[in-house]
N, CA, C and O atoms as a GROMACS GRO file, in nm:
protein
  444
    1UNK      N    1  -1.627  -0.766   1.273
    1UNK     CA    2  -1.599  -0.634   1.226
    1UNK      C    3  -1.710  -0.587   1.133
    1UNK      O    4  -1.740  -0.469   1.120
    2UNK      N    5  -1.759  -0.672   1.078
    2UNK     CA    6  -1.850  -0.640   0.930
    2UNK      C    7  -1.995  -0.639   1.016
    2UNK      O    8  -2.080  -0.583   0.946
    3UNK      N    9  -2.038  -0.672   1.114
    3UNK     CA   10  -2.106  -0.659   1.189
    3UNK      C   11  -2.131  -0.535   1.271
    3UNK      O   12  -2.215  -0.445   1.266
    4UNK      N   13  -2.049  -0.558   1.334
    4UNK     CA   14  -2.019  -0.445   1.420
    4UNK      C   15  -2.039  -0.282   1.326
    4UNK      O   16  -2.084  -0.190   1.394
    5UNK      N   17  -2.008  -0.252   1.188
    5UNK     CA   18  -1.977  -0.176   1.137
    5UNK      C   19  -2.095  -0.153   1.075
    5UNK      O   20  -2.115  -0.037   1.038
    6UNK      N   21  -2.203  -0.258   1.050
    6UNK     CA   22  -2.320  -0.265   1.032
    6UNK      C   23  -2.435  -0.244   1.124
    6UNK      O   24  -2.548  -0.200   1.100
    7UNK      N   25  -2.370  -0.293   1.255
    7UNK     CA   26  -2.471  -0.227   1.346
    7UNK      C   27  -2.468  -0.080   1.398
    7UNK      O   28  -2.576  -0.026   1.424
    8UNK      N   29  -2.370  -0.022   1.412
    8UNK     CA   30  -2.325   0.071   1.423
    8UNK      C   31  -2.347   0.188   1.324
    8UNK      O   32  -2.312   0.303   1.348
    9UNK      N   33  -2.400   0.153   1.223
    9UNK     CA   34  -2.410   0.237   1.089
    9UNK      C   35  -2.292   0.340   1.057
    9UNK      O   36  -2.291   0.462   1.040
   10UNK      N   37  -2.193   0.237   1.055
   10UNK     CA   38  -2.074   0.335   1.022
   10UNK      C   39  -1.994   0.283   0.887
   10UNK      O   40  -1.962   0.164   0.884
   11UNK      N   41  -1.961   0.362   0.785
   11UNK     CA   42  -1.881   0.308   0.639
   11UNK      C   43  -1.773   0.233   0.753
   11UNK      O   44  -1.741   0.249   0.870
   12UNK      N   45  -1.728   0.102   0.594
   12UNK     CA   46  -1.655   0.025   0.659
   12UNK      C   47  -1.535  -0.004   0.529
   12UNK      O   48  -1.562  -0.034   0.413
   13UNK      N   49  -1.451   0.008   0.564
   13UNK     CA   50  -1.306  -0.053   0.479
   13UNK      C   51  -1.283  -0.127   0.498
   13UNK      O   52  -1.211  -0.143   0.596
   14UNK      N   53  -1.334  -0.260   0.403
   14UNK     CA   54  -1.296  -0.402   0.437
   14UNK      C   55  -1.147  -0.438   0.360
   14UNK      O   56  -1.141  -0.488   0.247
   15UNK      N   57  -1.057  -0.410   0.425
   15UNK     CA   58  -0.964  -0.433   0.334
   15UNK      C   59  -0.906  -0.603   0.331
   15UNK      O   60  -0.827  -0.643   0.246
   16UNK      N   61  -0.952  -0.672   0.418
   16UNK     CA   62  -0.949  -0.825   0.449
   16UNK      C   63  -1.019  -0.899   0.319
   16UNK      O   64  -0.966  -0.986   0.250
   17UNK      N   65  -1.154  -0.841   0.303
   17UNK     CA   66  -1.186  -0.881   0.160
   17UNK      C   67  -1.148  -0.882   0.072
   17UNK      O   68  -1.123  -0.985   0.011
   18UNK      N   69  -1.113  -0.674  -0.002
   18UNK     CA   70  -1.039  -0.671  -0.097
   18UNK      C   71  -0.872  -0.743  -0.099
   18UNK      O   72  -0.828  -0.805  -0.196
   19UNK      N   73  -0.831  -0.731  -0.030
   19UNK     CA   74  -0.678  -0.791  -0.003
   19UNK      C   75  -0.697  -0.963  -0.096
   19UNK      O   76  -0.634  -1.012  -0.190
   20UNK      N   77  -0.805  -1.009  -0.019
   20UNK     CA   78  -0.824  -1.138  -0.033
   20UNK      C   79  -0.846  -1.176  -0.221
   20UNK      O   80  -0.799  -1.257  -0.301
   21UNK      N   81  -0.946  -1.064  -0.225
   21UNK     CA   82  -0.953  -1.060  -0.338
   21UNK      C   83  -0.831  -1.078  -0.448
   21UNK      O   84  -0.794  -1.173  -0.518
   22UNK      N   85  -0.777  -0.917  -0.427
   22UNK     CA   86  -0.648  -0.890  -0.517
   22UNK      C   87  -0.528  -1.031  -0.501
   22UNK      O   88  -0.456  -1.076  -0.589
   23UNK      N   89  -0.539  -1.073  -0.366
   23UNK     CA   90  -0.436  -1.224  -0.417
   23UNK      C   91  -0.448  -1.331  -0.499
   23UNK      O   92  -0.371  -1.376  -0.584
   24UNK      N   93  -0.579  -1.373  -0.453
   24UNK     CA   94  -0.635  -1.501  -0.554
   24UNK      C   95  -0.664  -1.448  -0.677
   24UNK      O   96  -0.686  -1.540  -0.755
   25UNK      N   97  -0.676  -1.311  -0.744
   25UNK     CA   98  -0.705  -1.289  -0.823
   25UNK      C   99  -0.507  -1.342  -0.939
   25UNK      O  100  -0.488  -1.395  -1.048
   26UNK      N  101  -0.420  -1.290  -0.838
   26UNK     CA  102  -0.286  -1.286  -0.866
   26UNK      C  103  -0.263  -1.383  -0.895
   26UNK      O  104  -0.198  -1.408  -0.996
   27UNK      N  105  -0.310  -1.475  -0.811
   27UNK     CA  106  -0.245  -1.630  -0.823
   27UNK      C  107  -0.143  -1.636  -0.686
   27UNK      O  108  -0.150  -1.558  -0.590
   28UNK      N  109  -0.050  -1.745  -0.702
   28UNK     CA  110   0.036  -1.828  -0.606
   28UNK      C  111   0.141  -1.755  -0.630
   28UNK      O  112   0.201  -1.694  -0.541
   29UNK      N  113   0.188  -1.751  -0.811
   29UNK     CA  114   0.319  -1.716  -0.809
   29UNK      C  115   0.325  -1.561  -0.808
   29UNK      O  116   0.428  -1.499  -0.784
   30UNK      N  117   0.197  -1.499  -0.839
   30UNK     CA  118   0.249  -1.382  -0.874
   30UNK      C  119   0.197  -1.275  -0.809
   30UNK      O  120   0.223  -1.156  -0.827
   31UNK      N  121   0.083  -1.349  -0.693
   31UNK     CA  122   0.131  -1.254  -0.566
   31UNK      C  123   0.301  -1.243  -0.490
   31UNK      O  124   0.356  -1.146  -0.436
   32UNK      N  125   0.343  -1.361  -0.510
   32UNK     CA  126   0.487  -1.339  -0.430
   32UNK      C  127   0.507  -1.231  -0.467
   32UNK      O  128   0.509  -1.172  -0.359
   33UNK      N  129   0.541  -1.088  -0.610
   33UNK     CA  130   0.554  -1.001  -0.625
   33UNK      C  131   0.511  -0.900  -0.495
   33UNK      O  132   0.598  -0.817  -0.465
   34UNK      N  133   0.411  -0.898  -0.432
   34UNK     CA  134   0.383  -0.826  -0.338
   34UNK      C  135   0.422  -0.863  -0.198
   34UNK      O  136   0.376  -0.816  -0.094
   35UNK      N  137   0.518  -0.960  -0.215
   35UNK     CA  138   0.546  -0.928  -0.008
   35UNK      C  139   0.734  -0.953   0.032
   35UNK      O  140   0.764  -0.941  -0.087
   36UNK      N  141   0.773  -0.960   0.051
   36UNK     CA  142   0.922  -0.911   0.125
   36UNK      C  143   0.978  -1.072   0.112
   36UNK      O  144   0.976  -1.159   0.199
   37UNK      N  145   1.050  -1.084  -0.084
   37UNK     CA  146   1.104  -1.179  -0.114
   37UNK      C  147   1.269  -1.097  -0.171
   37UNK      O  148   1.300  -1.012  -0.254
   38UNK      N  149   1.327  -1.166  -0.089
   38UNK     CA  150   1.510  -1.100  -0.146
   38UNK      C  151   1.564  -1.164  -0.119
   38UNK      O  152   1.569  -1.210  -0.005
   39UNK      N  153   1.646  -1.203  -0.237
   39UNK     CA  154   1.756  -1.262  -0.297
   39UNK      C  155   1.890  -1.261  -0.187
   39UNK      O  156   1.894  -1.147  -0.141
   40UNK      N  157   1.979  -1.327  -0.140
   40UNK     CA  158   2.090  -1.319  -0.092
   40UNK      C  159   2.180  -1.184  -0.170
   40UNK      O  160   2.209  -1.170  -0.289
   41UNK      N  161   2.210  -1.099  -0.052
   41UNK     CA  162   2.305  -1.002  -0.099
   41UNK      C  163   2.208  -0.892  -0.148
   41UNK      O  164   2.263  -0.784  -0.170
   42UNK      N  165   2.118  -0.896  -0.163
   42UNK     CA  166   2.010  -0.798  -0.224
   42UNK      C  167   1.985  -0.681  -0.200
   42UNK      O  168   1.983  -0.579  -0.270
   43UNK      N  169   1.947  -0.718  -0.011
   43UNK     CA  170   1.924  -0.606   0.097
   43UNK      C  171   2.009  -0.635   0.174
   43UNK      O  172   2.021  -0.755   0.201
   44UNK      N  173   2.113  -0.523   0.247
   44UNK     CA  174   2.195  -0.544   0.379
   44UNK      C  175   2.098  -0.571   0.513
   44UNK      O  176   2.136  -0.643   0.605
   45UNK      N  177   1.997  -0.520   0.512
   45UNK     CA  178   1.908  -0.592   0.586
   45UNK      C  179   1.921  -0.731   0.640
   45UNK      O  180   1.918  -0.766   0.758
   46UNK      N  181   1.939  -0.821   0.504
   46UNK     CA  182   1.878  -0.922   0.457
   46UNK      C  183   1.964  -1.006   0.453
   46UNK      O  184   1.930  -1.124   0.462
   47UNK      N  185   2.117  -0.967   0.436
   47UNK     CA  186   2.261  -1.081   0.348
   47UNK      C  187   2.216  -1.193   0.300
   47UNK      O  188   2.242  -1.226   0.184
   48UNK      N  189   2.120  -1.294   0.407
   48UNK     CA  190   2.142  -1.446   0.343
   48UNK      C  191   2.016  -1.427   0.265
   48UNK      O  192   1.972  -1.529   0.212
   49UNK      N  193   1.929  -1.277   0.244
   49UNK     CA  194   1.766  -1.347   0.182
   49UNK      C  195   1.698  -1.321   0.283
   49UNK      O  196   1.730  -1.283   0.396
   50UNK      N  197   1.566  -1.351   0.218
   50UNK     CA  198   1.454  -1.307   0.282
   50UNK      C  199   1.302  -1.391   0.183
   50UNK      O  200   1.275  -1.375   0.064
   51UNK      N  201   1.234  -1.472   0.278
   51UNK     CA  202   1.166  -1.525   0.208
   51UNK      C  203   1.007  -1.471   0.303
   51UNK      O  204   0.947  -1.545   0.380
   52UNK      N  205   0.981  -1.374   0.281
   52UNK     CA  206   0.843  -1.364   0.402
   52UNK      C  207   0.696  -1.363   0.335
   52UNK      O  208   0.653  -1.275   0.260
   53UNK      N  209   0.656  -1.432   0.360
   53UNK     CA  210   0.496  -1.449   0.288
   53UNK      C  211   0.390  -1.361   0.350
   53UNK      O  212   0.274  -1.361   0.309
   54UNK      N  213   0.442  -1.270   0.471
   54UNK     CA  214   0.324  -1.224   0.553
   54UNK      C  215   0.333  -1.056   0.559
   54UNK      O  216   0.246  -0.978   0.597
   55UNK      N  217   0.439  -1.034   0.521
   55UNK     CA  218   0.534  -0.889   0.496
   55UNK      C  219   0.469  -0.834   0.379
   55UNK      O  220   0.396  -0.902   0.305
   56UNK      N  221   0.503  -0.682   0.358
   56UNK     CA  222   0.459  -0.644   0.185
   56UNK      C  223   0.576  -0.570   0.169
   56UNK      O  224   0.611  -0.480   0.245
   57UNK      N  225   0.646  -0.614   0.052
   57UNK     CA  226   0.722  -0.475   0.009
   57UNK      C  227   0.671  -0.356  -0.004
   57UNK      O  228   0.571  -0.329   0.063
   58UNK      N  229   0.734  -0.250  -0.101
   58UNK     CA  230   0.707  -0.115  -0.148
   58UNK      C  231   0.546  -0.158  -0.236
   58UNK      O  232   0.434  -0.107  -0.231
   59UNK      N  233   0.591  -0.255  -0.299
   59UNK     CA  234   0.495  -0.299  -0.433
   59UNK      C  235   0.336  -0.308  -0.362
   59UNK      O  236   0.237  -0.241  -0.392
   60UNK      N  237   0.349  -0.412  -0.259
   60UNK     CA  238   0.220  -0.472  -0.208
   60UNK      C  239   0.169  -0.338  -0.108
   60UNK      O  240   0.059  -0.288  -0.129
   61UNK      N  241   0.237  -0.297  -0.024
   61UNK     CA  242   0.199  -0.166   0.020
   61UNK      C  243   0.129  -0.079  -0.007
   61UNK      O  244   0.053  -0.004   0.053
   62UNK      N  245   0.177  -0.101  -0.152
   62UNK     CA  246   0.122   0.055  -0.258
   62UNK      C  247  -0.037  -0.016  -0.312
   62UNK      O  248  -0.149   0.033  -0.326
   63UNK      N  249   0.005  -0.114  -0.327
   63UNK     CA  250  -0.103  -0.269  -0.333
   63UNK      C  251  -0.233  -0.237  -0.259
   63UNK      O  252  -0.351  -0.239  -0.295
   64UNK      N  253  -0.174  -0.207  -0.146
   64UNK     CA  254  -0.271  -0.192  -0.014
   64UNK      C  255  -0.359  -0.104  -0.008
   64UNK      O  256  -0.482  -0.110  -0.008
   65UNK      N  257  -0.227   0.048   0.001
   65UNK     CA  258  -0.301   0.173  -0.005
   65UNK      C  259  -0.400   0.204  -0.126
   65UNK      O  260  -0.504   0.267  -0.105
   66UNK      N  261  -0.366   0.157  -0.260
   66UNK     CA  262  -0.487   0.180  -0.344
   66UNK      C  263  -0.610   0.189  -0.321
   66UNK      O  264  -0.696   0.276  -0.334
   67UNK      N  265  -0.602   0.020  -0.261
   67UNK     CA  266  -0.746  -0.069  -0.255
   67UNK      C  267  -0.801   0.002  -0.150
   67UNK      O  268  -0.923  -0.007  -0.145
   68UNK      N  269  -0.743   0.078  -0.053
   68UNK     CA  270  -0.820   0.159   0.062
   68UNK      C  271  -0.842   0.306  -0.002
   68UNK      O  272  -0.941   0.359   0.049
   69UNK      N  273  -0.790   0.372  -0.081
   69UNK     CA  274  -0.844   0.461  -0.159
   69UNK      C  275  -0.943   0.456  -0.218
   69UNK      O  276  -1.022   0.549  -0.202
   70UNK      N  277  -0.982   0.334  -0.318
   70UNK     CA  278  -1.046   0.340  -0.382
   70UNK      C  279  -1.184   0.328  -0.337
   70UNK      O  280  -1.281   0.356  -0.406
   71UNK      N  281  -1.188   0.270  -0.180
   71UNK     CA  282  -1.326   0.260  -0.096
   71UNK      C  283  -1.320   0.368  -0.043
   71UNK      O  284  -1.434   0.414  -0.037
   72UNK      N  285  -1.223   0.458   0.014
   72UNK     CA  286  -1.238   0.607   0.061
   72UNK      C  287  -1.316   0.661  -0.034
   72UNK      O  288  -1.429   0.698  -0.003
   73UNK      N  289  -1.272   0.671  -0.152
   73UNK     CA  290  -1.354   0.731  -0.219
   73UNK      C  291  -1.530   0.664  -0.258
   73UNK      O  292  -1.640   0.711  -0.229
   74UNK      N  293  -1.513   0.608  -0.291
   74UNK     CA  294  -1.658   0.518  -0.313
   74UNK      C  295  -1.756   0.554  -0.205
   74UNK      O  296  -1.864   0.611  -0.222
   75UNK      N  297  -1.697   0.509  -0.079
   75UNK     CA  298  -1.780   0.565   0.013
   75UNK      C  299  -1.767   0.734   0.069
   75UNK      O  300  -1.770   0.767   0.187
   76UNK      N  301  -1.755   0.806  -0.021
   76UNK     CA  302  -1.756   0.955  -0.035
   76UNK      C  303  -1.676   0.997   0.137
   76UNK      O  304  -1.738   1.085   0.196
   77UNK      N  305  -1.571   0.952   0.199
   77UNK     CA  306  -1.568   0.986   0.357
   77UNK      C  307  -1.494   1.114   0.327
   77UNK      O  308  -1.429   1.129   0.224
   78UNK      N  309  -1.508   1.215   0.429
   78UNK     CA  310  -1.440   1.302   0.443
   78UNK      C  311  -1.291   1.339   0.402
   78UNK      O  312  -1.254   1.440   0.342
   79UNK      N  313  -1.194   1.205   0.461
   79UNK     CA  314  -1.061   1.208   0.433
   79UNK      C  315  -1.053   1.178   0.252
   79UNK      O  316  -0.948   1.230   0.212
   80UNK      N  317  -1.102   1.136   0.178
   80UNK     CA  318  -1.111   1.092   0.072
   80UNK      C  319  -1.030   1.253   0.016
   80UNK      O  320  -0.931   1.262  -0.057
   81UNK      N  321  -1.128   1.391   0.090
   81UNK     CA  322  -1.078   1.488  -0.007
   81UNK      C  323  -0.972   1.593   0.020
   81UNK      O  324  -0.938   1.701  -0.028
   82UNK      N  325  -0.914   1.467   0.177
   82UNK     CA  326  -0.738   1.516   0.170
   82UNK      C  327  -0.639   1.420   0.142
   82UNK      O  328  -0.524   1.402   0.182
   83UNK      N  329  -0.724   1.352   0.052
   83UNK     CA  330  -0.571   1.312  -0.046
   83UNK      C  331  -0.546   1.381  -0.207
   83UNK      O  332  -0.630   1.395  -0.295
   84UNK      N  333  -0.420   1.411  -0.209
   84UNK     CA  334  -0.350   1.499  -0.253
   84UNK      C  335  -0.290   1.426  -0.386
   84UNK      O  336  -0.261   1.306  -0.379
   85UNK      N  337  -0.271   1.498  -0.506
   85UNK     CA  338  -0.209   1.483  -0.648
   85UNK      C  339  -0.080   1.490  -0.570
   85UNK      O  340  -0.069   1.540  -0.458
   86UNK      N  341   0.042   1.421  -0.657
   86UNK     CA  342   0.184   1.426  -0.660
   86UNK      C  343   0.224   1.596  -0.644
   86UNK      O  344   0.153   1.694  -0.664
   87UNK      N  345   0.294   1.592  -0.623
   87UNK     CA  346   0.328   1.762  -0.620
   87UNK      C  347   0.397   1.789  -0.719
   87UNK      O  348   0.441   1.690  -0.776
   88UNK      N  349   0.438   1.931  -0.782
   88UNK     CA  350   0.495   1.932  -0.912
   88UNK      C  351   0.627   1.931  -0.947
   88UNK      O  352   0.703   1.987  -0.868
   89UNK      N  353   0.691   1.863  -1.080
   89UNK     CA  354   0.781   1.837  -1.057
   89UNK      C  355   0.926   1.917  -1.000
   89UNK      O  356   0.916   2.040  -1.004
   90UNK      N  357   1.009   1.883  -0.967
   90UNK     CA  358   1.131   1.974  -0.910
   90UNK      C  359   1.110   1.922  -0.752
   90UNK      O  360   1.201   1.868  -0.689
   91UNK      N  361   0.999   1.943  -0.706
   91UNK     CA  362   0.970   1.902  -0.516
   91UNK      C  363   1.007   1.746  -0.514
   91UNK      O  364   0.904   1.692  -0.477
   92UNK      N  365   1.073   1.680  -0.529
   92UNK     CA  366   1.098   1.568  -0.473
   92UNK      C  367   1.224   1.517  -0.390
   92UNK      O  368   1.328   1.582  -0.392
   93UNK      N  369   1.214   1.420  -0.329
   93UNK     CA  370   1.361   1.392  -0.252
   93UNK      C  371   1.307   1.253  -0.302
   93UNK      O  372   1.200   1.198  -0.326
   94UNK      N  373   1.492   1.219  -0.303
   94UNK     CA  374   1.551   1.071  -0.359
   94UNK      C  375   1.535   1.026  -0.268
   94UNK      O  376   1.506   1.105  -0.178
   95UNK      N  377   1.544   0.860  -0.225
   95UNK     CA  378   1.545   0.790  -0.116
   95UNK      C  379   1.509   0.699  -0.136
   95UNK      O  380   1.400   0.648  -0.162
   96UNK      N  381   1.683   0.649  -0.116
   96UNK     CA  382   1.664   0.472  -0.210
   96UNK      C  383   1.627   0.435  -0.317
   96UNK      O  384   1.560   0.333  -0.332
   97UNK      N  385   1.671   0.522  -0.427
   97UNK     CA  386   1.657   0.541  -0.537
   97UNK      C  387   1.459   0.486  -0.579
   97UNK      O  388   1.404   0.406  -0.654
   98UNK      N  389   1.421   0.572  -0.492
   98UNK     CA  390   1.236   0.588  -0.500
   98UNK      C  391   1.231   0.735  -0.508
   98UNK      O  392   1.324   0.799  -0.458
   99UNK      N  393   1.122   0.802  -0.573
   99UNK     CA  394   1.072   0.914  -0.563
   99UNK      C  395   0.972   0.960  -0.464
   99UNK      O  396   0.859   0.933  -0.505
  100UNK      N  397   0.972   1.027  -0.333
  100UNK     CA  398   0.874   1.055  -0.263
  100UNK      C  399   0.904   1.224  -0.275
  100UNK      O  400   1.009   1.286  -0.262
  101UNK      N  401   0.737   1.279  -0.312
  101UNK     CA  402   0.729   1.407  -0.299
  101UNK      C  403   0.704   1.462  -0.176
  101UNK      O  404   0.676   1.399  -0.074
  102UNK      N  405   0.713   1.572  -0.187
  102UNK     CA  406   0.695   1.689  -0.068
  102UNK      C  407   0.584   1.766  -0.079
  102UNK      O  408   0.561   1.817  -0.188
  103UNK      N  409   0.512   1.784   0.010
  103UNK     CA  410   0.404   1.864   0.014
  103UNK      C  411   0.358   1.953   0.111
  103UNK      O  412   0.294   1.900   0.202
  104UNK      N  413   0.373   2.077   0.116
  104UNK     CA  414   0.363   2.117   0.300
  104UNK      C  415   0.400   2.064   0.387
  104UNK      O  416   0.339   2.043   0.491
  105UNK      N  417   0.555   2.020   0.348
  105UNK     CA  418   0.589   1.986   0.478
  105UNK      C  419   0.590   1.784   0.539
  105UNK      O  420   0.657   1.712   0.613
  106UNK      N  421   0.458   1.774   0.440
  106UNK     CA  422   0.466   1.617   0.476
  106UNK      C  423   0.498   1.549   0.348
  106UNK      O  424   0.508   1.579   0.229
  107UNK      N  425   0.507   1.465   0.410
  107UNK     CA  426   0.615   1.333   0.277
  107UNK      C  427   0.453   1.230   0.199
  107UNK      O  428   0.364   1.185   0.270
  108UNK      N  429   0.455   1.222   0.114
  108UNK     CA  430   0.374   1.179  -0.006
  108UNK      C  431   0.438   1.092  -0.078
  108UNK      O  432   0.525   1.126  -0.158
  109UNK      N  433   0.401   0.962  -0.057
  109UNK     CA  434   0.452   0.880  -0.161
  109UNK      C  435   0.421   0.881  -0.289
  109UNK      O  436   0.300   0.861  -0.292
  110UNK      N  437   0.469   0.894  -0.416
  110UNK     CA  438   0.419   0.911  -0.544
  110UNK      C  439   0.404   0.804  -0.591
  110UNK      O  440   0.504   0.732  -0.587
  111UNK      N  441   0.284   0.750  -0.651
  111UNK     CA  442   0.204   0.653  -0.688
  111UNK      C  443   0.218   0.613  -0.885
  111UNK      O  444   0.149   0.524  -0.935
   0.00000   0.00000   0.00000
């Protein structure tokens, strides 16, 4: 991929790196925070638990999307300058006791 993206002369989002990065940086125990660990009874999903090491919750997700922002931007790409501020307050819908805003129409997770 890092090749390919190099021969090609095209920006590249290595998010395999950064990812890699942000875990070992975490550690053992405290990446578990970022991937789809629940308790018996927690999630109806879930009743007996959920122990997944390869999954991301809400947390690691948001985990994710940063670290690809933050190279959107770096590498100045186009999409970088349609991402959007939270919208103001009053526009939001509940869901699952999370806040996701509204914005024209499309759904925006608030960060």
């Amino acid at each position: 991929m890092r090749d390919v993206a190099a021969a090609q002369k095209v920006p590249l989002i290595d998010l395999d790196k950064r990812s890699q990065a942000l875990l070992q940086n975490m550690g053992v125990e405290n990446s578990k925070l970022l991937f789809l660990h629940l308790m018996p009874g927690e999630n109806p999903n879930y009743p007996a638990g959920k122990e997944d090491n390869t999954h991301f919750n809400e947390l690691g997700a948001r985990k994710m999307a940063q670290l690809v922002l933050v190279d959107l931007k770096a590498l100045k790409l186009g999409l970088a300058e349609r991402i959007v501020a939270p919208c103001p307050p009053g526009k939001h819908l509940f869901l699952h006791s999370r806040v996701y805003t509204l914005t024209t129409g499309r759904r925006f997770v608030q960060f």
